[in-house]
Amino acid sequence: MMKPALGLLAASVLLASCGSTGSVPDGSGRIVDLTTEYTTSTSPTVQYVGCDNISNASAGRSGSTQVKVEFAAAGSIQSVEVSLAGTTNNTSDPNFDTVIQAANLKKNSAGNYEVIFDANSKTGQLLPASIVVDPVVQPVKPVSASNPVGGSFYALVKITTATSSFTLTSYNLRRIPVYSNCTIQTSQPLSK
């Protein structure tokens, strides 16, 4: 899914990131969570994953992983740049990057900003239209995963206000491992 490209994004942007826990030193912003629509476990701790090829997926979703970045920020936001970075060489991937204007940002019931988008491994890009337009939110689905790609990804959120800009990272909060193959687990009918 994000193998080579996400690996490039993280290094350069991580150096510009503030804080080590996904927050800025003055507390004016922080990444609350990073999740996907796929998980390999549900308890005691959920392990979200990214998938390149998905078996048993609904039509058109065999190469897409929906990603949700939840973040808190204070002040008058002008725009937010959301990107995904890979841990292989800590570099951001320019294909998994988009800018969202303040008018298109949405808040969830907890009062945090929430950005939901599809990272499409077939086209190697983040689908920005699904950020601007309210996307169909995919339910979290258990998968069996195989063939890890050898890395994981995390989110970078660059917030621009009228007077400054700062970058938040989810690196120390949550990193999502990526697998070449995932199969959505389906319910089996009870036998008689």
PDB file of C-alpha atoms in Angstrom:
ATOM      1  CA  MET A   1       0.000   0.000   0.000  1.00  0.00           C
ATOM      2  CA  MET A   2       2.319   2.724   1.195  1.00  0.00           C
ATOM      3  CA  LYS A   3       5.563   0.774   1.130  1.00  0.00           C
ATOM      4  CA  PRO A   4       8.134   2.922  -0.667  1.00  0.00           C
ATOM      5  CA  ALA A   5       6.334   6.220  -0.686  1.00  0.00           C
ATOM      6  CA  LEU A   6       5.400   6.432   2.968  1.00  0.00           C
ATOM      7  CA  GLY A   7       8.889   5.465   3.959  1.00  0.00           C
ATOM      8  CA  LEU A   8      10.289   8.611   2.317  1.00  0.00           C
ATOM      9  CA  LEU A   9       7.954  11.102   4.010  1.00  0.00           C
ATOM     10  CA  ALA A  10       8.714  10.551   7.644  1.00  0.00           C
ATOM     11  CA  ALA A  11      12.391  11.555   7.957  1.00  0.00           C
ATOM     12  CA  SER A  12      12.295  15.106   6.716  1.00  0.00           C
ATOM     13  CA  VAL A  13       8.993  15.954   8.321  1.00  0.00           C
ATOM     14  CA  LEU A  14       9.798  14.281  11.623  1.00  0.00           C
ATOM     15  CA  LEU A  15      12.654  16.720  12.105  1.00  0.00           C
ATOM     16  CA  ALA A  16      10.206  19.589  11.776  1.00  0.00           C
ATOM     17  CA  SER A  17       7.691  18.005  14.133  1.00  0.00           C
ATOM     18  CA  CYS A  18       7.076  19.384  17.573  1.00  0.00           C
ATOM     19  CA  GLY A  19       7.021  17.214  20.665  1.00  0.00           C
ATOM     20  CA  SER A  20       7.416  13.498  20.977  1.00  0.00           C
ATOM     21  CA  THR A  21       3.884  12.483  21.865  1.00  0.00           C
ATOM     22  CA  GLY A  22       1.923  14.010  19.027  1.00  0.00           C
ATOM     23  CA  SER A  23       1.476  17.412  20.670  1.00  0.00           C
ATOM     24  CA  VAL A  24       3.040  20.856  20.518  1.00  0.00           C
ATOM     25  CA  PRO A  25       4.890  22.147  23.598  1.00  0.00           C
ATOM     26  CA  ASP A  26       2.319  24.816  24.482  1.00  0.00           C
ATOM     27  CA  GLY A  27      -0.544  22.304  24.337  1.00  0.00           C
ATOM     28  CA  SER A  28      -2.361  24.124  21.517  1.00  0.00           C
ATOM     29  CA  GLY A  29      -2.517  21.031  19.342  1.00  0.00           C
ATOM     30  CA  ARG A  30      -2.179  17.266  19.455  1.00  0.00           C
ATOM     31  CA  ILE A  31      -3.051  14.164  17.473  1.00  0.00           C
ATOM     32  CA  VAL A  32      -5.657  12.260  19.441  1.00  0.00           C
ATOM     33  CA  ASP A  33      -5.694   9.042  17.400  1.00  0.00           C
ATOM     34  CA  LEU A  34      -4.846   7.370  14.096  1.00  0.00           C
ATOM     35  CA  THR A  35      -6.969   4.406  12.993  1.00  0.00           C
ATOM     36  CA  THR A  36      -7.902   2.421   9.889  1.00  0.00           C
ATOM     37  CA  GLU A  37     -10.877   0.340   8.834  1.00  0.00           C
ATOM     38  CA  TYR A  38      -8.952  -2.934   9.322  1.00  0.00           C
ATOM     39  CA  THR A  39      -7.855  -4.608  12.539  1.00  0.00           C
ATOM     40  CA  THR A  40      -6.144  -7.892  13.350  1.00  0.00           C
ATOM     41  CA  SER A  41      -7.255  -7.976  16.989  1.00  0.00           C
ATOM     42  CA  THR A  42      -9.969  -6.460  19.118  1.00  0.00           C
ATOM     43  CA  SER A  43      -8.846  -7.033  22.674  1.00  0.00           C
ATOM     44  CA  PRO A  44      -7.217  -6.215  24.882  1.00  0.00           C
ATOM     45  CA  THR A  45      -5.602  -3.708  22.498  1.00  0.00           C
ATOM     46  CA  VAL A  46      -6.844  -3.076  18.983  1.00  0.00           C
ATOM     47  CA  GLN A  47      -4.144  -3.474  16.312  1.00  0.00           C
ATOM     48  CA  TYR A  48      -5.143  -1.414  13.276  1.00  0.00           C
ATOM     49  CA  VAL A  49      -3.450  -2.331   9.990  1.00  0.00           C
ATOM     50  CA  GLY A  50      -3.106  -1.070   6.439  1.00  0.00           C
ATOM     51  CA  CYS A  51      -3.602  -3.482   3.544  1.00  0.00           C
ATOM     52  CA  ASP A  52      -2.380  -3.449  -0.057  1.00  0.00           C
ATOM     53  CA  ASN A  53      -4.678  -6.179  -1.396  1.00  0.00           C
ATOM     54  CA  ILE A  54      -7.931  -6.998   0.367  1.00  0.00           C
ATOM     55  CA  SER A  55      -9.880 -10.209  -0.241  1.00  0.00           C
ATOM     56  CA  ASN A  56     -13.636 -10.252   0.471  1.00  0.00           C
ATOM     57  CA  ALA A  57     -13.750  -6.448   0.105  1.00  0.00           C
ATOM     58  CA  SER A  58     -16.818  -4.660  -1.183  1.00  0.00           C
ATOM     59  CA  ALA A  59     -16.798  -3.551  -4.820  1.00  0.00           C
ATOM     60  CA  GLY A  60     -14.041  -1.064  -5.607  1.00  0.00           C
ATOM     61  CA  ARG A  61     -12.304  -1.396  -2.233  1.00  0.00           C
ATOM     62  CA  SER A  62      -9.828  -4.217  -2.913  1.00  0.00           C
ATOM     63  CA  GLY A  63      -6.895  -1.778  -2.732  1.00  0.00           C
ATOM     64  CA  SER A  64      -8.168   0.899  -0.359  1.00  0.00           C
ATOM     65  CA  THR A  65      -7.596   1.403   3.334  1.00  0.00           C
ATOM     66  CA  GLN A  66      -9.698   4.098   4.960  1.00  0.00           C
ATOM     67  CA  VAL A  67      -7.632   6.108   7.432  1.00  0.00           C
ATOM     68  CA  LYS A  68      -8.939   8.414  10.166  1.00  0.00           C
ATOM     69  CA  VAL A  69      -6.789  11.076  11.811  1.00  0.00           C
ATOM     70  CA  GLU A  70      -8.315  12.752  14.858  1.00  0.00           C
ATOM     71  CA  PHE A  71      -6.612  15.863  16.208  1.00  0.00           C
ATOM     72  CA  ALA A  72      -7.231  18.793  18.530  1.00  0.00           C
ATOM     73  CA  ALA A  73      -6.078  22.319  17.793  1.00  0.00           C
ATOM     74  CA  ALA A  74      -6.738  25.760  19.219  1.00  0.00           C
ATOM     75  CA  GLY A  75      -6.751  29.096  17.456  1.00  0.00           C
ATOM     76  CA  SER A  76      -7.892  30.268  14.072  1.00  0.00           C
ATOM     77  CA  ILE A  77      -6.927  27.556  11.607  1.00  0.00           C
ATOM     78  CA  GLN A  78      -6.509  28.554   7.966  1.00  0.00           C
ATOM     79  CA  SER A  79      -5.568  25.156   6.563  1.00  0.00           C
ATOM     80  CA  VAL A  80      -4.364  21.708   7.508  1.00  0.00           C
ATOM     81  CA  GLU A  81      -1.985  19.529   5.513  1.00  0.00           C
ATOM     82  CA  VAL A  82      -2.439  15.827   6.259  1.00  0.00           C
ATOM     83  CA  SER A  83       0.131  13.314   5.085  1.00  0.00           C
ATOM     84  CA  LEU A  84       1.211   9.779   5.786  1.00  0.00           C
ATOM     85  CA  ALA A  85       4.820   8.901   6.499  1.00  0.00           C
ATOM     86  CA  GLY A  86       6.590   5.555   6.493  1.00  0.00           C
ATOM     87  CA  THR A  87       8.807   4.264   9.268  1.00  0.00           C
ATOM     88  CA  THR A  88      11.193   2.434   6.931  1.00  0.00           C
ATOM     89  CA  ASN A  89      13.172   5.585   6.226  1.00  0.00           C
ATOM     90  CA  ASN A  90      10.992   8.165   8.008  1.00  0.00           C
ATOM     91  CA  THR A  91      10.060  10.158   4.941  1.00  0.00           C
ATOM     92  CA  SER A  92       6.710  11.479   3.854  1.00  0.00           C
ATOM     93  CA  ASP A  93       5.097  10.251   0.683  1.00  0.00           C
ATOM     94  CA  PRO A  94       4.018  13.096  -1.626  1.00  0.00           C
ATOM     95  CA  ASN A  95       1.300  10.825  -3.057  1.00  0.00           C
ATOM     96  CA  PHE A  96      -0.310  10.459   0.371  1.00  0.00           C
ATOM     97  CA  ASP A  97      -0.583  14.163   1.116  1.00  0.00           C
ATOM     98  CA  THR A  98      -3.359  16.739   0.819  1.00  0.00           C
ATOM     99  CA  VAL A  99      -4.260  20.215   2.051  1.00  0.00           C
ATOM    100  CA  ILE A 100      -7.674  20.878   3.565  1.00  0.00           C
ATOM    101  CA  GLN A 101      -8.957  24.422   3.937  1.00  0.00           C
ATOM    102  CA  ALA A 102     -10.512  25.389   7.286  1.00  0.00           C
ATOM    103  CA  ALA A 103     -14.022  25.587   5.797  1.00  0.00           C
ATOM    104  CA  ASN A 104     -13.838  21.867   4.939  1.00  0.00           C
ATOM    105  CA  LEU A 105     -12.692  20.646   8.359  1.00  0.00           C
ATOM    106  CA  LYS A 106     -15.186  18.631  10.393  1.00  0.00           C
ATOM    107  CA  LYS A 107     -15.401  18.170  14.165  1.00  0.00           C
ATOM    108  CA  ASN A 108     -16.592  15.001  15.863  1.00  0.00           C
ATOM    109  CA  SER A 109     -18.828  14.724  18.927  1.00  0.00           C
ATOM    110  CA  ALA A 110     -15.789  15.076  21.243  1.00  0.00           C
ATOM    111  CA  GLY A 111     -14.983  18.463  19.694  1.00  0.00           C
ATOM    112  CA  ASN A 112     -11.847  17.200  17.909  1.00  0.00           C
ATOM    113  CA  TYR A 113     -11.153  17.622  14.227  1.00  0.00           C
ATOM    114  CA  GLU A 114     -11.471  14.448  12.203  1.00  0.00           C
ATOM    115  CA  VAL A 115     -10.056  13.809   8.742  1.00  0.00           C
ATOM    116  CA  ILE A 116     -11.145  10.612   6.972  1.00  0.00           C
ATOM    117  CA  PHE A 117      -9.673   9.535   3.642  1.00  0.00           C
ATOM    118  CA  ASP A 118      -8.818   6.513   1.538  1.00  0.00           C
ATOM    119  CA  ALA A 119      -5.211   5.543   0.949  1.00  0.00           C
ATOM    120  CA  ASN A 120      -5.369   3.601  -2.290  1.00  0.00           C
ATOM    121  CA  SER A 121      -2.558   1.125  -2.905  1.00  0.00           C
ATOM    122  CA  LYS A 122      -3.687   0.464  -6.498  1.00  0.00           C
ATOM    123  CA  THR A 123      -3.124   4.068  -7.562  1.00  0.00           C
ATOM    124  CA  GLY A 124      -0.515   4.835  -4.900  1.00  0.00           C
ATOM    125  CA  GLN A 125      -2.282   7.912  -3.681  1.00  0.00           C
ATOM    126  CA  LEU A 126      -4.450   9.464  -1.050  1.00  0.00           C
ATOM    127  CA  LEU A 127      -7.833  10.288  -2.496  1.00  0.00           C
ATOM    128  CA  PRO A 128      -8.323  13.964  -1.603  1.00  0.00           C
ATOM    129  CA  ALA A 129     -11.902  14.118  -2.862  1.00  0.00           C
ATOM    130  CA  SER A 130     -12.916  11.880   0.020  1.00  0.00           C
ATOM    131  CA  ILE A 131     -11.513  14.445   2.464  1.00  0.00           C
ATOM    132  CA  VAL A 132     -13.345  17.464   1.104  1.00  0.00           C
ATOM    133  CA  VAL A 133     -16.599  15.633   0.510  1.00  0.00           C
ATOM    134  CA  ASP A 134     -18.089  13.706   3.426  1.00  0.00           C
ATOM    135  CA  PRO A 135     -16.838  10.178   2.798  1.00  0.00           C
ATOM    136  CA  VAL A 136     -18.801   7.021   3.406  1.00  0.00           C
ATOM    137  CA  VAL A 137     -17.306   5.951   6.716  1.00  0.00           C
ATOM    138  CA  GLN A 138     -16.265   2.316   6.549  1.00  0.00           C
ATOM    139  CA  PRO A 139     -16.949   0.145   9.586  1.00  0.00           C
ATOM    140  CA  VAL A 140     -13.942  -1.407  11.301  1.00  0.00           C
ATOM    141  CA  LYS A 141     -13.504  -4.943   9.990  1.00  0.00           C
ATOM    142  CA  PRO A 142     -11.422  -7.808  11.399  1.00  0.00           C
ATOM    143  CA  VAL A 143      -8.917  -9.203   8.906  1.00  0.00           C
ATOM    144  CA  SER A 144      -6.353 -11.941   8.759  1.00  0.00           C
ATOM    145  CA  ALA A 145      -3.147 -10.384   7.455  1.00  0.00           C
ATOM    146  CA  SER A 146      -0.099 -11.906   5.787  1.00  0.00           C
ATOM    147  CA  ASN A 147       3.148 -10.815   4.151  1.00  0.00           C
ATOM    148  CA  PRO A 148       4.111  -7.718   6.163  1.00  0.00           C
ATOM    149  CA  VAL A 149       5.806  -5.122   3.970  1.00  0.00           C
ATOM    150  CA  GLY A 150       8.408  -4.464   6.657  1.00  0.00           C
ATOM    151  CA  GLY A 151       7.262  -1.083   7.841  1.00  0.00           C
ATOM    152  CA  SER A 152       4.405   0.945   9.156  1.00  0.00           C
ATOM    153  CA  PHE A 153       2.969   4.416   8.645  1.00  0.00           C
ATOM    154  CA  TYR A 154       2.025   7.329  10.844  1.00  0.00           C
ATOM    155  CA  ALA A 155       0.265  10.644  10.319  1.00  0.00           C
ATOM    156  CA  LEU A 156       1.644  14.140  10.042  1.00  0.00           C
ATOM    157  CA  VAL A 157      -0.711  17.088  10.454  1.00  0.00           C
ATOM    158  CA  LYS A 158       0.676  20.527   9.581  1.00  0.00           C
ATOM    159  CA  ILE A 159      -1.626  23.218  10.939  1.00  0.00           C
ATOM    160  CA  THR A 160      -1.388  26.730   9.511  1.00  0.00           C
ATOM    161  CA  THR A 161      -2.903  29.686  11.364  1.00  0.00           C
ATOM    162  CA  ALA A 162      -2.800  33.384  10.530  1.00  0.00           C
ATOM    163  CA  THR A 163       0.429  33.809  12.497  1.00  0.00           C
ATOM    164  CA  SER A 164       2.264  30.494  12.483  1.00  0.00           C
ATOM    165  CA  SER A 165       2.363  26.851  11.460  1.00  0.00           C
ATOM    166  CA  PHE A 166       3.313  23.703  13.337  1.00  0.00           C
ATOM    167  CA  THR A 167       3.401  19.995  12.571  1.00  0.00           C
ATOM    168  CA  LEU A 168       1.929  17.248  14.736  1.00  0.00           C
ATOM    169  CA  THR A 169       3.022  13.634  14.423  1.00  0.00           C
ATOM    170  CA  SER A 170       1.424  10.390  15.571  1.00  0.00           C
ATOM    171  CA  TYR A 171       4.800   8.607  15.493  1.00  0.00           C
ATOM    172  CA  ASN A 172       4.933   8.010  19.251  1.00  0.00           C
ATOM    173  CA  LEU A 173       1.183   7.688  19.602  1.00  0.00           C
ATOM    174  CA  ARG A 174       0.378   4.999  17.010  1.00  0.00           C
ATOM    175  CA  ARG A 175       2.063   3.503  13.948  1.00  0.00           C
ATOM    176  CA  ILE A 176       0.021   1.319  11.586  1.00  0.00           C
ATOM    177  CA  PRO A 177       1.745  -1.798  10.170  1.00  0.00           C
ATOM    178  CA  VAL A 178       1.135  -2.525   6.482  1.00  0.00           C
ATOM    179  CA  TYR A 179       0.530  -5.979   4.987  1.00  0.00           C
ATOM    180  CA  SER A 180       0.587  -7.083   1.354  1.00  0.00           C
ATOM    181  CA  ASN A 181      -2.466  -9.304   1.780  1.00  0.00           C
ATOM    182  CA  CYS A 182      -5.494  -9.091   4.052  1.00  0.00           C
ATOM    183  CA  THR A 183      -8.667 -11.142   4.063  1.00  0.00           C
ATOM    184  CA  ILE A 184     -11.765  -9.699   5.660  1.00  0.00           C
ATOM    185  CA  GLN A 185     -13.118 -12.256   8.087  1.00  0.00           C
ATOM    186  CA  THR A 186     -16.708 -13.092   7.283  1.00  0.00           C
ATOM    187  CA  SER A 187     -19.269 -14.713   9.509  1.00  0.00           C
ATOM    188  CA  GLN A 188     -19.815 -18.368   8.811  1.00  0.00           C
ATOM    189  CA  PRO A 189     -23.365 -19.668   9.059  1.00  0.00           C
ATOM    190  CA  LEU A 190     -24.010 -21.989  11.972  1.00  0.00           C
ATOM    191  CA  SER A 191     -24.074 -25.612  10.975  1.00  0.00           C
ATOM    192  CA  LYS A 192     -27.125 -27.708  11.835  1.00  0.00           C
TER     193      LYS A 192
END
